[in-house]
Structure formats: structure tokens, C-alpha cells
Coordinates of C-alpha atoms in Angstrom, one line a residue:
X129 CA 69.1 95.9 136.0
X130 CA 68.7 97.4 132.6
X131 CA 72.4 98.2 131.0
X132 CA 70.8 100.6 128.3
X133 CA 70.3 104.1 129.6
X134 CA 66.7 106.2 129.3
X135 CA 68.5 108.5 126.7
X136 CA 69.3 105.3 124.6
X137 CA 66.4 103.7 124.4
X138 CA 64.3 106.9 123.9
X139 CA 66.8 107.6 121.2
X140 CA 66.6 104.3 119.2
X141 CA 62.4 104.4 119.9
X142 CA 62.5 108.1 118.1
X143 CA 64.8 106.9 115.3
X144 CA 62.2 103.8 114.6
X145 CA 59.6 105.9 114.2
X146 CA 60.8 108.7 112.3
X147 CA 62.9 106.4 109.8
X148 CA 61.8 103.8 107.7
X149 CA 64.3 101.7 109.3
X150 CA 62.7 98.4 110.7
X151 CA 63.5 97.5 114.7
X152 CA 65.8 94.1 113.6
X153 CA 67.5 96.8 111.7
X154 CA 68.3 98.9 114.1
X155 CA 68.8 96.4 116.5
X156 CA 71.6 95.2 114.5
X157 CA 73.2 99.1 114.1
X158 CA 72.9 99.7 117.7
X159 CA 73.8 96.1 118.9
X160 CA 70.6 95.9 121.1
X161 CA 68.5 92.8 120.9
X162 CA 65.3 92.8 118.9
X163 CA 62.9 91.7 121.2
X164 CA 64.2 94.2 123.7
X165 CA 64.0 97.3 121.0
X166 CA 60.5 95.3 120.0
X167 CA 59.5 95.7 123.4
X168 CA 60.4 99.5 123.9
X169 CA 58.8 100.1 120.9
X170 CA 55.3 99.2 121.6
X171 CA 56.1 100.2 125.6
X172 CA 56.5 104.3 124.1
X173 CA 53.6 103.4 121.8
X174 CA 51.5 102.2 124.6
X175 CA 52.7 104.3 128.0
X176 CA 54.8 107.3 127.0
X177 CA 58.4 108.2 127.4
X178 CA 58.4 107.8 130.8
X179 CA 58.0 103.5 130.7
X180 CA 61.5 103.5 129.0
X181 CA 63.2 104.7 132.2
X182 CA 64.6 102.5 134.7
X183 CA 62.6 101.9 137.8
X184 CA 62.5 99.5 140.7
X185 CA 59.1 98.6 141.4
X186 CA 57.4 96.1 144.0
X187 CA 54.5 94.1 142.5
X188 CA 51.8 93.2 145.1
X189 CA 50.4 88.9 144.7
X190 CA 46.7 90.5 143.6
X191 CA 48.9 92.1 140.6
X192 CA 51.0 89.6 139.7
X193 CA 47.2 87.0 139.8
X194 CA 45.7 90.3 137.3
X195 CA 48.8 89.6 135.4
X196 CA 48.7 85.5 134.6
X197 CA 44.8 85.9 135.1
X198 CA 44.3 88.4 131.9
X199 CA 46.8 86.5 130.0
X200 CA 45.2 83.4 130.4
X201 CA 41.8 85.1 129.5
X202 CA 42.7 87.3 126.3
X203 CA 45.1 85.1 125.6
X204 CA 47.8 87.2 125.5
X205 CA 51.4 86.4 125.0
X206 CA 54.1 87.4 127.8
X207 CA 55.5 90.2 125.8
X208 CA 51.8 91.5 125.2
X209 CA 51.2 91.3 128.8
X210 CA 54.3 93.1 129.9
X211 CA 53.5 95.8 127.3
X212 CA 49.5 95.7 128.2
X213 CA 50.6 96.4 132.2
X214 CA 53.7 98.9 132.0
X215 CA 56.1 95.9 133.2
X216 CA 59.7 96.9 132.0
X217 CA 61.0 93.7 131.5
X218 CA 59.2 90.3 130.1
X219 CA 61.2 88.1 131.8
X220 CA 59.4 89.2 134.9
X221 CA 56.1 88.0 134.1
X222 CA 57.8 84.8 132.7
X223 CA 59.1 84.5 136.2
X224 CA 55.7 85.1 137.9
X225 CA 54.1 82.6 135.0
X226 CA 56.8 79.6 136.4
X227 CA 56.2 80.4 140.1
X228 CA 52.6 80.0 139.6
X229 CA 52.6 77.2 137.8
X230 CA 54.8 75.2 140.4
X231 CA 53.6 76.9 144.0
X232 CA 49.7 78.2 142.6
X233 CA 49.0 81.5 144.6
X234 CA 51.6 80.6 147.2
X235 CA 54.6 80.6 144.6
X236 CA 53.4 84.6 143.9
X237 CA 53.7 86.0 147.1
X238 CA 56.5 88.4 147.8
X239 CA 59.4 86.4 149.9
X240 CA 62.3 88.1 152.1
X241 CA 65.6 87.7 150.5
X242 CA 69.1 87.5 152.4
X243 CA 70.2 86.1 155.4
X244 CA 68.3 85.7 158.5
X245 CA 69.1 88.2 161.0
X246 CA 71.3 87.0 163.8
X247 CA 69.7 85.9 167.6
X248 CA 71.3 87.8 170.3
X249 CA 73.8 86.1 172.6
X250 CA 72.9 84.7 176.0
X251 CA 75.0 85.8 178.3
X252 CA 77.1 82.9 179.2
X253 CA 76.3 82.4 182.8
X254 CA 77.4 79.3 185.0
X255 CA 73.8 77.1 186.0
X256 CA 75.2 76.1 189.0
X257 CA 74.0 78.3 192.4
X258 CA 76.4 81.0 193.4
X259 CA 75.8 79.5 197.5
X260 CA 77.9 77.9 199.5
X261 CA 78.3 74.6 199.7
X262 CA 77.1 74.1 203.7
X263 CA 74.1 75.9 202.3
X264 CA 73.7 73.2 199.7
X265 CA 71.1 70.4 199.3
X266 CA 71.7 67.3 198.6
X267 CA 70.5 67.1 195.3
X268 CA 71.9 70.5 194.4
X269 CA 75.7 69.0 195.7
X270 CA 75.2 65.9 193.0
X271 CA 73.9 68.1 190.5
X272 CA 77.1 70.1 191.2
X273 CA 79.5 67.8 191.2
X274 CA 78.1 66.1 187.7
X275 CA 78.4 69.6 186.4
X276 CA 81.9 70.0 187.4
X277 CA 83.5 66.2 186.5
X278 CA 81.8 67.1 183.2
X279 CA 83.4 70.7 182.6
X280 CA 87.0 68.8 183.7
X281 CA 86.4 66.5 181.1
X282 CA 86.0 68.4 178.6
X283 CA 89.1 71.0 179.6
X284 CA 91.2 67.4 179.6
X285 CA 89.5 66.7 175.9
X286 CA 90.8 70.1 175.0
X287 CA 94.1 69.9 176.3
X288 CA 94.5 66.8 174.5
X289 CA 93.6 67.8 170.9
X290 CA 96.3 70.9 171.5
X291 CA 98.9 68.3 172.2
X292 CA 98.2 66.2 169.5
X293 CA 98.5 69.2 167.3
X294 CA 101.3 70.3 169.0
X295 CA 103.6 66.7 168.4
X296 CA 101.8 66.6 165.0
X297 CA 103.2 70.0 163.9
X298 CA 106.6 69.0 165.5
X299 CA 107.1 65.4 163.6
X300 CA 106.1 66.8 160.1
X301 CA 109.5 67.7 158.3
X302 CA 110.1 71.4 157.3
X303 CA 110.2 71.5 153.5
X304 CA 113.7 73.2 152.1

């Protein structure tokens, strides 16, 4: 996010070109960095007013590739790139430039960020058949009765962990 308004920049772009003040100057008076007032300087130059204002813009993988690709080829540096294709900031192509260089193509394409959206609960529903137990099969009775020792277990596991708490809480002195 750019903390220097359109206005400014244009501003600071205009001043450079109708004093004979140089861009480390005025970087200096208006307490901008140089390669930042360097690069909106030859961004106006090159695009116009209208590549100093702030924009949020998705670059497609075939743009980012035309990007390294035409650096690589005219040897161009990062800065001349960013100027060369409209791209705001040159930290963004330095960014593509790493990612291809670790991942190849794979390390430009465009990746979803923030969490994972959440699965929708199951209802929690009992396995066991709603019949009656006449009704019953053998099998299905074992299968029952291993479902329920276990659920009676694990209410006993419960119980037990709240009174450990419980005497835990009621042995540890009171600080006064």
C-alpha cells in the first residue's frame, strides 16, 4: 500500500521537472526516498499522470513470465522493468523474480490467501439402530453393547478428570 497520496507524487514529479532541482534533492526536502521519487519520475515520463495513482491490480502467470522473460532478454534491470510495464512498485517484480527462481512457472501462479473455509458439521447422530432390541440380530446386539461399554467409559474418563480438577482446585491455598 502506497503511503504517498496521487496529489503528492504528482506534485513532487511537476516540481522535478520544472525546477532544476535534482530527484535526491528533492527527495531529501520532501523526505521521500530517492529510488521511489526516481521511479515516479520516469513512471510520468513513460505512462502519464494517471501511473502515479494508487491501484490494486491482479497480474495474470503469462504477465508476470512477459515480465522476467523481457528482463532476461533486454537485459533490463528491475526498476527498468517496472517502469517499461506500468508496475507501481519494483518490489513486485523483485518478488515475482524470487518466486521464479525457487518454484520455475509454478512459483508465479496466483495462490489463494487466508484461511481455508470451514467443513460443515455432521449432524451428530447415534450409529447404533433406532429398533428394538427383540428385533435385533445377533451381531447388531454385540456391535451394541461394544458401542455402549465404550460410551460409559469414556463418560467415567470424564467424570474423573472433573474430579481431579475439582480436589486440585480445593488443595491449592488461596493467596492473601
Amino acid at each position: 500500500m502506497s503511503k504517498h497520496s496521487h496529489a503528492f507524487k504528482l506534485k513532487i514529479v511537476r516540481e522535478y521537472q520544472e525546477t532544476a532541482k535534482g530527484y535526491k534533492q528533492l527527495a531529501v526536502v520532501y523526505n521521500v526516498d530517492a529510488k521511489s521519487l526516481r521511479h515516479w519520475i520516469r513512471l510520468y515520463q513513460r505512462h502519464g499522470p494517471s501511473s502515479l495513482a494508487k491501484r490494486h491490480t491482479h497480474y495474470t502467470s503469462d504477465f508476470k513470465q512477459t515480465v522476467l522473460t523481457d528482463m532476461r532478454q533486454q537485459s533490463l534491470s528491475i526498476l527498468e522493468a517496472a517502469v517499461k510495464f506500468n508496475i507501481p512498485s519494483p518490489s513486485i517484480v523483485s518478488a515475482w523474480q524470487k518466486l521464479y527462481d525457487a518454484a520455475g512457472i509454478a512459483g508465479l501462479q496466483s495462490q489463494k490467501r487466508g484461511r481455508k473455509p470451514m467443513s460443515k458439521a455432521k449432524p451428530t447422530t447415534s450409529k447404533m439402530p433406532e429398533r428394538p432390541v427383540a428385533e435385533m440380530t445377533h451381531a447388531e446386539l454385540i456391535r451394541e453393547l461394544e458401542y455402549r461399554r465404550a460410551e460409559v467409559a469414556y463418560l467415567k474418563k470424564i467424570q474423573a478428570l472433573v474430579q481431579a480438577s475439582d480436589s486440585a482446585l480445593k488443595r491449592k491455598p488461596s493467596p492473601n
